[in-house]
């Protein structure tokens, strides 16, 4: 259950960031502000994706080490 909660949480954050990305692109008054808002939103989106990928990789490594420990205990 804990893993499912984490995936729902990350999905919700990504969706919020995507919505903020489009809102900043639409409602900015000048082109310079639009560019800044777009870059800020892109940086936030890619940093969240990076956090998700790193956490999934660490979870994979932890599961792999637990399997190895269980195999050695047999």
PDB file of C-alpha atoms in Angstrom:
ATOM      1  CA  UNK A   1       0.000   0.000   0.000  1.00  0.00           C
ATOM      2  CA  UNK A   2       2.851   2.345   0.778  1.00  0.00           C
ATOM      3  CA  UNK A   3       4.317   2.025  -2.725  1.00  0.00           C
ATOM      4  CA  UNK A   4       1.001   2.779  -4.366  1.00  0.00           C
ATOM      5  CA  UNK A   5       0.641   5.912  -2.252  1.00  0.00           C
ATOM      6  CA  UNK A   6       4.072   7.104  -3.363  1.00  0.00           C
ATOM      7  CA  UNK A   7       3.235   6.613  -7.039  1.00  0.00           C
ATOM      8  CA  UNK A   8      -0.088   8.458  -6.666  1.00  0.00           C
ATOM      9  CA  UNK A   9       1.707  11.257  -4.833  1.00  0.00           C
ATOM     10  CA  UNK A  10       4.381  11.610  -7.519  1.00  0.00           C
ATOM     11  CA  UNK A  11       1.768  11.476 -10.287  1.00  0.00           C
ATOM     12  CA  UNK A  12      -0.249  14.232  -8.617  1.00  0.00           C
ATOM     13  CA  UNK A  13       2.837  16.432  -8.246  1.00  0.00           C
ATOM     14  CA  UNK A  14       3.781  15.941 -11.901  1.00  0.00           C
ATOM     15  CA  UNK A  15       0.256  16.796 -13.036  1.00  0.00           C
ATOM     16  CA  UNK A  16       0.263  19.944 -10.898  1.00  0.00           C
ATOM     17  CA  UNK A  17       3.616  20.975 -12.360  1.00  0.00           C
ATOM     18  CA  UNK A  18       2.384  20.418 -15.915  1.00  0.00           C
ATOM     19  CA  UNK A  19      -0.714  22.529 -15.228  1.00  0.00           C
ATOM     20  CA  UNK A  20       1.465  25.281 -13.745  1.00  0.00           C
ATOM     21  CA  UNK A  21       3.670  25.073 -16.830  1.00  0.00           C
ATOM     22  CA  UNK A  22       0.741  25.746 -19.168  1.00  0.00           C
ATOM     23  CA  UNK A  23      -0.788  28.404 -16.913  1.00  0.00           C
ATOM     24  CA  UNK A  24       2.492  30.313 -16.780  1.00  0.00           C
ATOM     25  CA  UNK A  25       2.788  30.103 -20.560  1.00  0.00           C
ATOM     26  CA  UNK A  26      -0.750  31.340 -21.121  1.00  0.00           C
ATOM     27  CA  UNK A  27      -1.119  34.161 -18.620  1.00  0.00           C
ATOM     28  CA  UNK A  28       2.282  35.822 -18.813  1.00  0.00           C
ATOM     29  CA  UNK A  29       1.995  39.306 -20.207  1.00  0.00           C
ATOM     30  CA  UNK A  30       5.315  39.639 -22.001  1.00  0.00           C
ATOM     31  CA  UNK A  31       7.487  37.250 -23.934  1.00  0.00           C
ATOM     32  CA  UNK A  32      10.428  37.573 -21.548  1.00  0.00           C
ATOM     33  CA  UNK A  33       8.283  36.542 -18.595  1.00  0.00           C
ATOM     34  CA  UNK A  34       6.825  33.677 -20.617  1.00  0.00           C
ATOM     35  CA  UNK A  35      10.293  32.354 -21.342  1.00  0.00           C
ATOM     36  CA  UNK A  36      11.294  32.607 -17.696  1.00  0.00           C
ATOM     37  CA  UNK A  37       8.105  30.912 -16.512  1.00  0.00           C
ATOM     38  CA  UNK A  38       8.500  28.128 -19.043  1.00  0.00           C
ATOM     39  CA  UNK A  39      12.097  27.469 -18.053  1.00  0.00           C
ATOM     40  CA  UNK A  40      11.215  27.488 -14.359  1.00  0.00           C
ATOM     41  CA  UNK A  41       8.374  25.020 -14.936  1.00  0.00           C
ATOM     42  CA  UNK A  42      10.571  22.782 -17.098  1.00  0.00           C
ATOM     43  CA  UNK A  43      13.293  22.738 -14.459  1.00  0.00           C
ATOM     44  CA  UNK A  44      10.744  21.799 -11.796  1.00  0.00           C
ATOM     45  CA  UNK A  45       9.249  19.034 -13.955  1.00  0.00           C
ATOM     46  CA  UNK A  46      12.606  17.519 -14.863  1.00  0.00           C
ATOM     47  CA  UNK A  47      13.870  17.716 -11.283  1.00  0.00           C
ATOM     48  CA  UNK A  48      10.761  15.869 -10.062  1.00  0.00           C
ATOM     49  CA  UNK A  49      11.218  13.249 -12.776  1.00  0.00           C
ATOM     50  CA  UNK A  50      14.849  12.891 -11.724  1.00  0.00           C
ATOM     51  CA  UNK A  51      13.825  12.376  -8.103  1.00  0.00           C
ATOM     52  CA  UNK A  52      11.313   9.724  -9.169  1.00  0.00           C
ATOM     53  CA  UNK A  53      13.853   7.873 -11.317  1.00  0.00           C
ATOM     54  CA  UNK A  54      16.481   7.952  -8.570  1.00  0.00           C
ATOM     55  CA  UNK A  55      14.010   6.723  -5.944  1.00  0.00           C
ATOM     56  CA  UNK A  56      12.852   3.888  -8.205  1.00  0.00           C
ATOM     57  CA  UNK A  57      16.470   2.900  -8.882  1.00  0.00           C
ATOM     58  CA  UNK A  58      17.279   2.884  -5.156  1.00  0.00           C
ATOM     59  CA  UNK A  59      14.151   0.826  -4.485  1.00  0.00           C
ATOM     60  CA  UNK A  60      15.291  -1.641  -7.173  1.00  0.00           C
ATOM     61  CA  UNK A  61      18.745  -1.921  -5.596  1.00  0.00           C
ATOM     62  CA  UNK A  62      17.249  -2.405  -2.131  1.00  0.00           C
ATOM     63  CA  UNK A  63      14.965  -5.167  -3.418  1.00  0.00           C
ATOM     64  CA  UNK A  64      17.888  -6.817  -5.165  1.00  0.00           C
ATOM     65  CA  UNK A  65      19.997  -6.802  -1.992  1.00  0.00           C
ATOM     66  CA  UNK A  66      17.087  -8.203   0.058  1.00  0.00           C
ATOM     67  CA  UNK A  67      16.671 -11.046  -2.439  1.00  0.00           C
ATOM     68  CA  UNK A  68      20.388 -11.775  -2.165  1.00  0.00           C
ATOM     69  CA  UNK A  69      20.172 -11.846   1.657  1.00  0.00           C
ATOM     70  CA  UNK A  70      17.194 -14.199   1.516  1.00  0.00           C
ATOM     71  CA  UNK A  71      19.056 -16.460  -0.919  1.00  0.00           C
ATOM     72  CA  UNK A  72      22.144 -16.552   1.314  1.00  0.00           C
ATOM     73  CA  UNK A  73      20.029 -17.420   4.379  1.00  0.00           C
ATOM     74  CA  UNK A  74      18.603 -20.525   2.678  1.00  0.00           C
TER      75      UNK A  74
END
